[in-house]
Structure formats: structure tokens, C-alpha cells
mmCIF file of C-alpha atoms in Angstrom:
data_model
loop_
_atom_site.group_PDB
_atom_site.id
_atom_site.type_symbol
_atom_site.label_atom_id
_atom_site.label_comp_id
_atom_site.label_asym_id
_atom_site.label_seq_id
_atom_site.Cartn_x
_atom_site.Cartn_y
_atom_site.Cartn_z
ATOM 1 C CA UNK U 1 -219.162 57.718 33.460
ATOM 2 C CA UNK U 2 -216.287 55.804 35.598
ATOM 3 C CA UNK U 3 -219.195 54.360 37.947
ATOM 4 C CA UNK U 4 -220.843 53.311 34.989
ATOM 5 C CA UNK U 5 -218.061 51.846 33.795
ATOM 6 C CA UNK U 6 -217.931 50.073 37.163
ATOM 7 C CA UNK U 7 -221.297 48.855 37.024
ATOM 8 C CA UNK U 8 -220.236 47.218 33.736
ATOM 9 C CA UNK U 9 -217.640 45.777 35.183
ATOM 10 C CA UNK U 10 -219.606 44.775 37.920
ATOM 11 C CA UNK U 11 -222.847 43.555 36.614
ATOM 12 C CA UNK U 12 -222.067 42.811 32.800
ATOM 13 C CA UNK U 13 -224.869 43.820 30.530
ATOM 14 C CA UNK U 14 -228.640 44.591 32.145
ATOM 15 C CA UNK U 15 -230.267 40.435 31.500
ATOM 16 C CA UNK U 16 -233.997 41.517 30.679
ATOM 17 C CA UNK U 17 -235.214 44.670 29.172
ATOM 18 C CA UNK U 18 -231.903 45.986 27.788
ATOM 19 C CA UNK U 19 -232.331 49.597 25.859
ATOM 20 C CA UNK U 20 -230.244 48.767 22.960
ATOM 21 C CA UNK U 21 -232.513 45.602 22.207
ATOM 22 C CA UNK U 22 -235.652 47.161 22.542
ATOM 23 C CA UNK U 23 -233.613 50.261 20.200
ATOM 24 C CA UNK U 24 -232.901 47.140 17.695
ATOM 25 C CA UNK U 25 -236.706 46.315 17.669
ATOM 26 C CA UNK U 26 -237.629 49.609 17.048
ATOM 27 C CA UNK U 27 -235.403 49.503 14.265
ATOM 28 C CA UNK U 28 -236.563 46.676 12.477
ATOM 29 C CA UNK U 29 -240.052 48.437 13.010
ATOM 30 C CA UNK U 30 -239.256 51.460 11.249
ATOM 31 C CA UNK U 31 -237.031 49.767 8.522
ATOM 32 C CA UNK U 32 -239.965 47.873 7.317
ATOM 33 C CA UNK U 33 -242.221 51.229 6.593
ATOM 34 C CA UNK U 34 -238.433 53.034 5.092
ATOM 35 C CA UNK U 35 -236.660 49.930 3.427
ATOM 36 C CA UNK U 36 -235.822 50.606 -0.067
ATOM 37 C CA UNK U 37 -233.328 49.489 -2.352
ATOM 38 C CA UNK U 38 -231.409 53.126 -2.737
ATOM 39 C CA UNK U 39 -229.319 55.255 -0.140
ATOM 40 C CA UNK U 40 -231.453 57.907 0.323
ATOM 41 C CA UNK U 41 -234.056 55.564 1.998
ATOM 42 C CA UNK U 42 -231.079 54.570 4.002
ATOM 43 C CA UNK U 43 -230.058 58.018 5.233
ATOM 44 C CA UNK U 44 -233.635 58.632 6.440
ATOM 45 C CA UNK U 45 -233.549 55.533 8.171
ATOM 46 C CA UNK U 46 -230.322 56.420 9.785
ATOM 47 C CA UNK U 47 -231.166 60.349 10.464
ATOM 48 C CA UNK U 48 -234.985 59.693 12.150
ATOM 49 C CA UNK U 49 -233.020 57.152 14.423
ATOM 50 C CA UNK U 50 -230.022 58.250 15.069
ATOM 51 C CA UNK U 51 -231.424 61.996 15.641
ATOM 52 C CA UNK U 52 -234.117 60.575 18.029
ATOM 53 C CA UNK U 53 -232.106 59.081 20.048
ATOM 54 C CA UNK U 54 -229.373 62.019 20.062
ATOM 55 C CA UNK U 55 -232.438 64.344 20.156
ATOM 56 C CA UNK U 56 -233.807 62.496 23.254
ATOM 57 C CA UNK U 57 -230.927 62.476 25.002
ATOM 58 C CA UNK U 58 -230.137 65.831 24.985
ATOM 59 C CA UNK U 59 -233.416 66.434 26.284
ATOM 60 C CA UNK U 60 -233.020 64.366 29.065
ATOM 61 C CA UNK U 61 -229.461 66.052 29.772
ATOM 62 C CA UNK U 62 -231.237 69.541 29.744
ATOM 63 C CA UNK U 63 -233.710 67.740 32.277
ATOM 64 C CA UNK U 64 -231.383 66.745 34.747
ATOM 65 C CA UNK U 65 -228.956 69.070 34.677
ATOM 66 C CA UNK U 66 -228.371 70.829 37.838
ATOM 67 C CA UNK U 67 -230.683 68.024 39.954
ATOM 68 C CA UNK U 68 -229.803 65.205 41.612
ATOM 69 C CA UNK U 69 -230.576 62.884 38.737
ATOM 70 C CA UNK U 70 -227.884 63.705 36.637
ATOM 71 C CA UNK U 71 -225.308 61.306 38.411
ATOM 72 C CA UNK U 72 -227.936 58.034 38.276
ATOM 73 C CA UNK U 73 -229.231 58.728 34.754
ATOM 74 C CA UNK U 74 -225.205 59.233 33.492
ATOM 75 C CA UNK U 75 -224.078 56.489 35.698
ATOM 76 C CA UNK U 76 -227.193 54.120 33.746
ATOM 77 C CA UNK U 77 -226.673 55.241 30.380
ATOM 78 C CA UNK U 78 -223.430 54.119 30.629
ATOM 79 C CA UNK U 79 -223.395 51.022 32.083
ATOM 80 C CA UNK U 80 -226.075 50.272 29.361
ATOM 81 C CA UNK U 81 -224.231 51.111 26.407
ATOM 82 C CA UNK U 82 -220.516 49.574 27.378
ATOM 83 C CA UNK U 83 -220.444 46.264 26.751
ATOM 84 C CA UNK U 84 -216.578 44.890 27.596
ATOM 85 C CA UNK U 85 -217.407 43.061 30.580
ATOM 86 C CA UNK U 86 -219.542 41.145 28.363
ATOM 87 C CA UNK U 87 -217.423 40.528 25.694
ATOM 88 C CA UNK U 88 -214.717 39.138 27.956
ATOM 89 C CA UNK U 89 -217.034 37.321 29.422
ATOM 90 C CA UNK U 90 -218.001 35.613 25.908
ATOM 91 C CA UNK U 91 -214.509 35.285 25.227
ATOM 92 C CA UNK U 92 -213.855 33.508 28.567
ATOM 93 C CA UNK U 93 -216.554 30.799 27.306
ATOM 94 C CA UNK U 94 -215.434 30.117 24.254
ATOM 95 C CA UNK U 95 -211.753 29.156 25.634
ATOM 96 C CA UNK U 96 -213.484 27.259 28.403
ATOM 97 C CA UNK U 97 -214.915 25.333 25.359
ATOM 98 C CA UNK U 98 -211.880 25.187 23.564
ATOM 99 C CA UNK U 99 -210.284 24.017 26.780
ATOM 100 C CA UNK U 100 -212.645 20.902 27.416
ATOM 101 C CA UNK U 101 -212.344 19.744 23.647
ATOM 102 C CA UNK U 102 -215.966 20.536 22.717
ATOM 103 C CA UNK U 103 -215.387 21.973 19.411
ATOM 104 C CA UNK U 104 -219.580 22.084 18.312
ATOM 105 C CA UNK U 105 -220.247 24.012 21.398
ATOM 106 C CA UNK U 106 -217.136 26.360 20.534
ATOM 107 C CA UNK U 107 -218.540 27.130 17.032
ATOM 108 C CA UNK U 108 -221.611 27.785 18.805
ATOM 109 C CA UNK U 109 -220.818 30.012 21.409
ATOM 110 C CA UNK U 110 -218.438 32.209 18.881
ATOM 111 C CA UNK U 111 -221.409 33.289 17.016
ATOM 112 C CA UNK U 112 -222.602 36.003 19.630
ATOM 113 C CA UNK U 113 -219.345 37.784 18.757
ATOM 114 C CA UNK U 114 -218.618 37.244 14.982
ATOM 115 C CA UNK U 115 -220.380 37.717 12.030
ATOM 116 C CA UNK U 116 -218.414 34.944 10.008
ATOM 117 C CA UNK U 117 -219.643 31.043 9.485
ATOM 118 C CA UNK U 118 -217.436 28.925 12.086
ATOM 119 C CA UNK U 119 -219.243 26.070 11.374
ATOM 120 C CA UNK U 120 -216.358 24.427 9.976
ATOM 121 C CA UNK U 121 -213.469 26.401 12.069
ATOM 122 C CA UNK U 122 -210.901 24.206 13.928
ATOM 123 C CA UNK U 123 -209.945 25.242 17.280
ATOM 124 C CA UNK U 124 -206.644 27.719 16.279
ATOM 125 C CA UNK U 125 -209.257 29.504 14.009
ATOM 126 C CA UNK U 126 -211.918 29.965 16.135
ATOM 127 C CA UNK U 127 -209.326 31.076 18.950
ATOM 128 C CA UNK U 128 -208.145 33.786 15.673
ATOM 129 C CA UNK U 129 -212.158 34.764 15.731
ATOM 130 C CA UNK U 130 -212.275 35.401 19.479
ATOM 131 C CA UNK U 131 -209.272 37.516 19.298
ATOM 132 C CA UNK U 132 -209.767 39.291 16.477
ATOM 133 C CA UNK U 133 -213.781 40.350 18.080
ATOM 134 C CA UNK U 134 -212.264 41.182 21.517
ATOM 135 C CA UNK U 135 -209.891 44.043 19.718
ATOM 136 C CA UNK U 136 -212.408 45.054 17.683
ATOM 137 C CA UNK U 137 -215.159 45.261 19.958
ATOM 138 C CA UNK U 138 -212.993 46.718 22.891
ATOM 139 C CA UNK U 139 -212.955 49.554 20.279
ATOM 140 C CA UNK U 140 -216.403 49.527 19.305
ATOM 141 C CA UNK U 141 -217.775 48.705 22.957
ATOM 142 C CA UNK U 142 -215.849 50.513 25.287
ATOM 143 C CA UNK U 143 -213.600 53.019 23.851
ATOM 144 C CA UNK U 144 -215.737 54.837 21.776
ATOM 145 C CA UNK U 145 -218.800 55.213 23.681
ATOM 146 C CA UNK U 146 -216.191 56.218 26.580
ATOM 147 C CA UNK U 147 -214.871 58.870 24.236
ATOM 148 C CA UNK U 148 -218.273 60.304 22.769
ATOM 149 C CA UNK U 149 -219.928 60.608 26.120
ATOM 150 C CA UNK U 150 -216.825 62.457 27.088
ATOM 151 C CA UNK U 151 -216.984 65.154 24.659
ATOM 152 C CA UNK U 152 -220.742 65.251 23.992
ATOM 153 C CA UNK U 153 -222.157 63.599 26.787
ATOM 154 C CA UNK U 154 -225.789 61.731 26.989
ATOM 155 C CA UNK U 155 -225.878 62.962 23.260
ATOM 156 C CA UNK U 156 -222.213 61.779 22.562
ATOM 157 C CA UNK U 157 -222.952 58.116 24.681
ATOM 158 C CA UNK U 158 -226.652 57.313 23.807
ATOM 159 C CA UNK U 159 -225.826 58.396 19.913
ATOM 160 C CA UNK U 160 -222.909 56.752 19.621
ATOM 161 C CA UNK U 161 -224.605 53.467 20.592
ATOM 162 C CA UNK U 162 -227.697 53.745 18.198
ATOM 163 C CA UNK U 163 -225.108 54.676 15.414
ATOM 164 C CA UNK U 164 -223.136 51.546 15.997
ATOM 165 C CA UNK U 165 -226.267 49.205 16.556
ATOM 166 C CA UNK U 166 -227.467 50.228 13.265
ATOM 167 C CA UNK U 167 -224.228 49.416 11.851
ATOM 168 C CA UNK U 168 -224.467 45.993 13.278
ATOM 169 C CA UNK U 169 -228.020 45.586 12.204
ATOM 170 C CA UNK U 170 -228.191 47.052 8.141
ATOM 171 C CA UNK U 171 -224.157 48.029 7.462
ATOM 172 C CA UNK U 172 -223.568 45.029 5.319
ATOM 173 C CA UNK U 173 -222.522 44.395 1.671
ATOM 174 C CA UNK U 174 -225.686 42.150 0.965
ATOM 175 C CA UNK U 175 -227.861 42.598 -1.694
ATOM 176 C CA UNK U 176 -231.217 43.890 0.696
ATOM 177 C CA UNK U 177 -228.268 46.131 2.727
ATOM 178 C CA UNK U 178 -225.492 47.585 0.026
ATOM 179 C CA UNK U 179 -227.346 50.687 -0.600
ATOM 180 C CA UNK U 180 -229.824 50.419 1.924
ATOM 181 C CA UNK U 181 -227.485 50.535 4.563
ATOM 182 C CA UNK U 182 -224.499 52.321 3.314
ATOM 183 C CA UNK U 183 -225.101 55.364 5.457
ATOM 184 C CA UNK U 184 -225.250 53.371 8.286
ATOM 185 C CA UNK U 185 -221.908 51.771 7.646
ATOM 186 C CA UNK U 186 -220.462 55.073 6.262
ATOM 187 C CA UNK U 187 -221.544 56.783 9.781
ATOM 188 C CA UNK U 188 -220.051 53.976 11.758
ATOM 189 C CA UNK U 189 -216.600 54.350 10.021
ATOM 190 C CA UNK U 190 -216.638 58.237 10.688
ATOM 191 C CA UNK U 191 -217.829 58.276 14.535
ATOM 192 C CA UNK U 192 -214.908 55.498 15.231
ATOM 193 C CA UNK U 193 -212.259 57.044 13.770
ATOM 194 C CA UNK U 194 -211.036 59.021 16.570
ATOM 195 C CA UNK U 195 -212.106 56.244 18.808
ATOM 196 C CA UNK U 196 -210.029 53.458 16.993
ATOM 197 C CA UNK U 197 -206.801 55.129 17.309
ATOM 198 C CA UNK U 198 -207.234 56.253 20.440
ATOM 199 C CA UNK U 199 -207.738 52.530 21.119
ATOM 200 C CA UNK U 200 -204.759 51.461 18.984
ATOM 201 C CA UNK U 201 -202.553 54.408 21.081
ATOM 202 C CA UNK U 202 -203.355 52.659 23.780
ATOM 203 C CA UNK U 203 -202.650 48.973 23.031
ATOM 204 C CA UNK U 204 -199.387 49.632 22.123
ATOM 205 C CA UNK U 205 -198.641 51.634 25.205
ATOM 206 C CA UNK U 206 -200.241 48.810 27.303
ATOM 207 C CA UNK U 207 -198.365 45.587 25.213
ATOM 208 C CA UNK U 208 -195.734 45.384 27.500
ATOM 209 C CA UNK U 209 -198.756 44.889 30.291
ATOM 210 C CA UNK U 210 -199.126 41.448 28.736
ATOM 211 C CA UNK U 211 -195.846 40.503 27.569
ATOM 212 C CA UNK U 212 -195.220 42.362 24.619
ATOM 213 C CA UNK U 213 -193.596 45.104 23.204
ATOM 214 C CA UNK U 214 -194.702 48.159 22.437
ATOM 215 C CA UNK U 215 -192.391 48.781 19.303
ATOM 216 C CA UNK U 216 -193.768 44.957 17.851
ATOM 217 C CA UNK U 217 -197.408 46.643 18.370
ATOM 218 C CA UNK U 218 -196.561 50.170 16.335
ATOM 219 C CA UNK U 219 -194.505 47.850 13.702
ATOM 220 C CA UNK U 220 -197.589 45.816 12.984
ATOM 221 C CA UNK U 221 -199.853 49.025 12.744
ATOM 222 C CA UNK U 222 -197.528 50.854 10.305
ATOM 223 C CA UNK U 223 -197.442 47.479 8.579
ATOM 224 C CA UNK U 224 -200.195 45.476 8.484
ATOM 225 C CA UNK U 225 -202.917 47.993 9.581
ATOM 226 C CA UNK U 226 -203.966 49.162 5.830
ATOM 227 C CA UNK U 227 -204.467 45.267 4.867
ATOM 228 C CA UNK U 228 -207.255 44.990 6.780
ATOM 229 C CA UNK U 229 -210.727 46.091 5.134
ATOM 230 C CA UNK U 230 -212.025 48.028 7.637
ATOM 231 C CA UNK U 231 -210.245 51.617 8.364
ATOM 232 C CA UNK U 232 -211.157 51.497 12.231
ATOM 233 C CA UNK U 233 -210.627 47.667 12.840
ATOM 234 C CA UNK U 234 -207.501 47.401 10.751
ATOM 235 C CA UNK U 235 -204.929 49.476 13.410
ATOM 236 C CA UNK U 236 -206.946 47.881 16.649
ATOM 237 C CA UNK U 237 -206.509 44.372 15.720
ATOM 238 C CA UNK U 238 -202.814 45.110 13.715
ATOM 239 C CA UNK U 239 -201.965 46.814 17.434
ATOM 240 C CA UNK U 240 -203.552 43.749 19.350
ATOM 241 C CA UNK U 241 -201.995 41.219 17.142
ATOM 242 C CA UNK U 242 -198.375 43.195 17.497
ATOM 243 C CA UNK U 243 -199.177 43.333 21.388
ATOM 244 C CA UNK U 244 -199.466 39.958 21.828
ATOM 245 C CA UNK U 245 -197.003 38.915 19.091
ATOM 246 C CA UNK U 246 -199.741 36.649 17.184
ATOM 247 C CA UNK U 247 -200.687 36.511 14.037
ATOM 248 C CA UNK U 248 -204.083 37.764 13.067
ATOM 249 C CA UNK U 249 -206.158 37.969 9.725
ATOM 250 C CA UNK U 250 -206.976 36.020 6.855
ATOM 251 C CA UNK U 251 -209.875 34.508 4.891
ATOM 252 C CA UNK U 252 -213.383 34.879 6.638
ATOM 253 C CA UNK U 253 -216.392 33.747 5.624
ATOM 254 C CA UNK U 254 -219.343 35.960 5.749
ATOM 255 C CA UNK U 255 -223.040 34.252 4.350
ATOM 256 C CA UNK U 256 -220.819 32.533 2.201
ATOM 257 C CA UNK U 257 -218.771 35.754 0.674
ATOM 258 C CA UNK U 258 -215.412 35.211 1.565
ATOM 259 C CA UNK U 259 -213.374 38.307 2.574
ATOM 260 C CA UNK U 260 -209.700 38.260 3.243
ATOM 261 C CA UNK U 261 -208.559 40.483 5.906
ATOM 262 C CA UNK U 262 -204.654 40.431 5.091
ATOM 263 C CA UNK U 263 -202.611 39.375 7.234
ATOM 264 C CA UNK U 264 -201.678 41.188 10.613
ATOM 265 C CA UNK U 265 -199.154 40.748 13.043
ATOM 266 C CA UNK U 266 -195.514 38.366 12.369
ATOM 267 C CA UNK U 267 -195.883 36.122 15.136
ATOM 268 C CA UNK U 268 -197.058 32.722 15.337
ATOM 269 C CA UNK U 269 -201.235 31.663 14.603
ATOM 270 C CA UNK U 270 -203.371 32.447 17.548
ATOM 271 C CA UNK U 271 -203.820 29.312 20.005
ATOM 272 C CA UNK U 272 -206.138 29.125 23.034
ATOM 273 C CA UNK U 273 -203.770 30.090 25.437
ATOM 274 C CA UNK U 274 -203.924 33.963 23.747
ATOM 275 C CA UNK U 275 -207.458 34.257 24.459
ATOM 276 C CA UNK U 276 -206.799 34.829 28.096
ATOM 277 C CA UNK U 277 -204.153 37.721 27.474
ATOM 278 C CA UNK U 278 -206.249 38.968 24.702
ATOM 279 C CA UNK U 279 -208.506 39.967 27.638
ATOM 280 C CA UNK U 280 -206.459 40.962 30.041
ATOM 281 C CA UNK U 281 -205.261 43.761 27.339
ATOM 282 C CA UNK U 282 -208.844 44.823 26.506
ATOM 283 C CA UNK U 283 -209.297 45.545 30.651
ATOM 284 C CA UNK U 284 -206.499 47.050 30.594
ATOM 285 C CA UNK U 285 -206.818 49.636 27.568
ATOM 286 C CA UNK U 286 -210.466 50.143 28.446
ATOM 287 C CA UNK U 287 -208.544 51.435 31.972
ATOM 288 C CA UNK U 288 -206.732 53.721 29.886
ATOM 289 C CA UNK U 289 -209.759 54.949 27.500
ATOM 290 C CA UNK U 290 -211.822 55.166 31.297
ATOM 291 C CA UNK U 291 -208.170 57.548 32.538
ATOM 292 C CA UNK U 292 -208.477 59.458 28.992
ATOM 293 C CA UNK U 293 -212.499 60.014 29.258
ATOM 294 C CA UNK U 294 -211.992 61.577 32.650
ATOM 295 C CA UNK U 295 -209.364 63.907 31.615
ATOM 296 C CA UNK U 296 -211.115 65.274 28.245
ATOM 297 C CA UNK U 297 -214.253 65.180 30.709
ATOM 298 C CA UNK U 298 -212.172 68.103 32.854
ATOM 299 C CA UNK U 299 -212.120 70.285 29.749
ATOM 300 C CA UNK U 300 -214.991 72.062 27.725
ATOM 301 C CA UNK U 301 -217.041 70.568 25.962
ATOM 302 C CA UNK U 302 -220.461 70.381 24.649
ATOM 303 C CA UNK U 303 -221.906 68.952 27.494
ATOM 304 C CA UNK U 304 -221.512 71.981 28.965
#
């Protein structure tokens, strides 16, 4: 799992034929035979895809399990399902945008990591967005899939992603998604749990890392954390936003719903320049998640 890790940060995400898109094509696929307006339909969705890829995995665990395969298959299932050198990456563009005044190509660029319209964002807000998706998604990207392959292994890793992708794909309050994808969203919330404060744990140890202070970072959590609609993103982004001494949160736009996120943190509004640290605290609590994956890997567990 640490080389994979490696070869994220090494090689970013694969370019052509990545498993979790051609897992997002199956997907689609399936949902248009399952798709109906109820949750059951949903939680079939979710358990013949999910399962299959859990199901799969463990197979291939079984498989390779005392040969000289396991190291190379654990190694590429994990490089394939981390994704923080990419999202620092996409982070990195969007203040290079910000940086040469092109605001169109900023709005742009921010859509391949938020969900919310920036078509009419000035630059301090879409510098908030970038933020606000590079705690989030150190979570959601790194930490968690660190911490699941940990205790479960090619199950815990490979499941973990096709639960979250889901999420991504159908785990919205829409009228085609609300019931058809509340398991998906529901199974999201409980397989980061752990994850996000493990995450939030270790932003606030790392704050001073970047200039900031670790009692700022556990003030804005015990806060601000519960403002935020989201259970798992509230504490990452309250403990990024105390880290960095920001402030982060407020009115989104989602497909024209807006959604107000409270507000997190007591600092002053994100600028440009906070992008840059913003990253250097995701490397360095994905570091940490890498440290704590290694030591819960040294214990039992069902990998085993």
C-alpha cells in the first residue's frame, strides 16, 4: 500500500483505461436495467455493485495470496484508487489560473473538483471551492481508501472505491436520485466516518506544518464542524479551515439548489495564496494516514 501510494505520488492517476471509469460505465449500464424511483431499487443497485466488486476482490486476494503477485496486484490497486496527487495537481491549475487573471478558464478548470455552478464565482470564491474540495477529497481520496485497505485489504481498498464512486455518480438530492440513490449516499456517509476523523485528527496535529495552530484547528471543529451538511465533510474542512486560519463555507449552488454550508473557520475569506498551503497540508496528512495505514496494517485484521 505505501508503494502504491508512491506510484500515486509519482505518476498521478493511470491517463487511459482507468478501472474506476470503466467501474462508472458499468454503472450507468446496470442503472438503466435497475433505475426506479424508490430505495429499494437503489439498494439493489448499490448491493450487486458494491458486492461485485468487494466479492471480486476478495477473490483475487485468495488468488494471490502466498505468490509473488500479491505485492504488484496490492501495489496497483492502490495506486488506482488514491487519487491526491491528482487533486493537488487540479488544485495547482486552478491557482495557476487564478494567478494569470484568466477567470473563464478558472471557472472551467474548478469543475473537475466541485459539484457547484462557478460560472459566476469571482476569484476569492472559486479559491473557497478549491479549498474546500482539496479537504474534502484528501478525505475521500486518500485517507479512506488508505484506511479500508488497511483493515480489510483488496476488499477494504477496491470496495471502498466503488462505494464512493457510486456516491459521486447517484448520491444526490435530485428528483431522478433522492430515493434512487439514497443508499448510495447513506453507505458513503457510514464507510467515511472513521475515515473523516481520522483525517480531521490529523489536520489538526499537522496545522502547525503550515503555519497554524493546532488549538485554532480543534476550536473550529468543536465549533463550526456541525454547520456543515455533510457529517464526514463538516470536521475535515472545519479542521482545514482552522489549520490554515481561513474562513470556509457558505452558500453553494448546486443545479441551481442553493445549499448553505455554515460557516467554518474565524479567519479571513480564502484568497489564492491559501491554495498552495491548502496542498501542502493534504501531502502532509495523507503522510500521516500512509504512517497510520502501516501501523493498523501490523495488527490483525481481516486480510488475514
Amino acid at each position: 500500500m505505501l508503494l502504491g501510494l508512491l506510484a500515486d505520488e509519482l505518476f498521478g492517476d493511470p491517463r487511459q483505461g482507468h478501472p474506476v471509469a470503466g467501474f462508472g460505465r458499468l454503472a450507468q449500464a446496470l442503472e438503466r436495467r435497475t433505475w426506479r424511483d424508490d430505495q429499494l431499487a437503489g439498494i439493489a443497485h448499490e448491493a450487486i455493485l458494491v458486492g461485485g466488486v468487494a466479492g471480486a476482490a476478495a477473490a483475487l486476494q485468495r488468488a494471490t495470496t502466498g505468490t509473488g503477485w500479491r505485492l504488484p496486484v496490492t501495489v496497483a490497486a492502490t495506486w488506482v484508487v488514491l487519487g491526491g496527487s491528482s487533486l493537488r495537481r487540479e488544485a495547482a491549475a486552478v491557482d495557476a489560473l487564478l494567478s494569470a487573471d484568466d477567470l473563464p478558464a478558472a471557472r472551467q478548470r474548478i469543475r473537475n473538483l466541485v459539484g457547484r455552478d462557478p460560472s459566476n464565482l469571482a476569484a476569492d470564491e472559486l479559491a473557497r471551492a478549491c479549498v474546500e474540495s482539496v479537504a474534502e477529497n484528501t478525505s475521500d481520496a486518500v485517507v479512506a481508501p488508505l484506511f479500508w485497505g488497511a483493515v480489510a485489504g483488496l476488499p477494504g481498498l477496491l470496495g471502498y472505491r466503488a462505494v464512493n464512486t457510486l456516491d459521486a455518480m447517484i448520491g444526490h438530492r435530485t428528483p431522478r436520485y433522492r430515493n434512487f440513490g439514497w443508499a448510495a449516499a447513506r453507505l458513503d456517509d457510514l464507510a467515511n466516518w472513521i475515515p473523516a476523523r481520522l483525517c480531521t485528527a490529523l489536520t489538526i496535529a499537522a496545522a502547525p506544518l503550515v503555519g497554524g495552530s493546532s488549538t485554532a484547528a480543534l476550536r473550529a471543529v468543536r465549533r463550526d464542524a456541525h454547520h456543515h451538511p455533510s457529517p464526514n465533510a463538516g470536521p475535515v474542512e472545519a479542521a482545514f479551515a482552522g489549520a490554515l486560519g481561513v474562513r470556509l463555507g457558505g452558500r453553494n449552488s448546486y443545479q441551481g439548489q442553493v445549499e448553505d454550508r455554515g460557516t467554518l473557520g474565524d479567519g479571513p475569506p480564502v484568497t489564492r495564496a491559501d491554495i498552495v498551503r491548502a496542498n501542502r497540508l493534504a501531502l502532509i496528512v495523507s503522510l500521516g494516514a500512509a504512517a497510520t495505514a502501516a501501523l493498523l496494517g501490523r495488527t490483525p485484521r481481516l486480510a488475514k
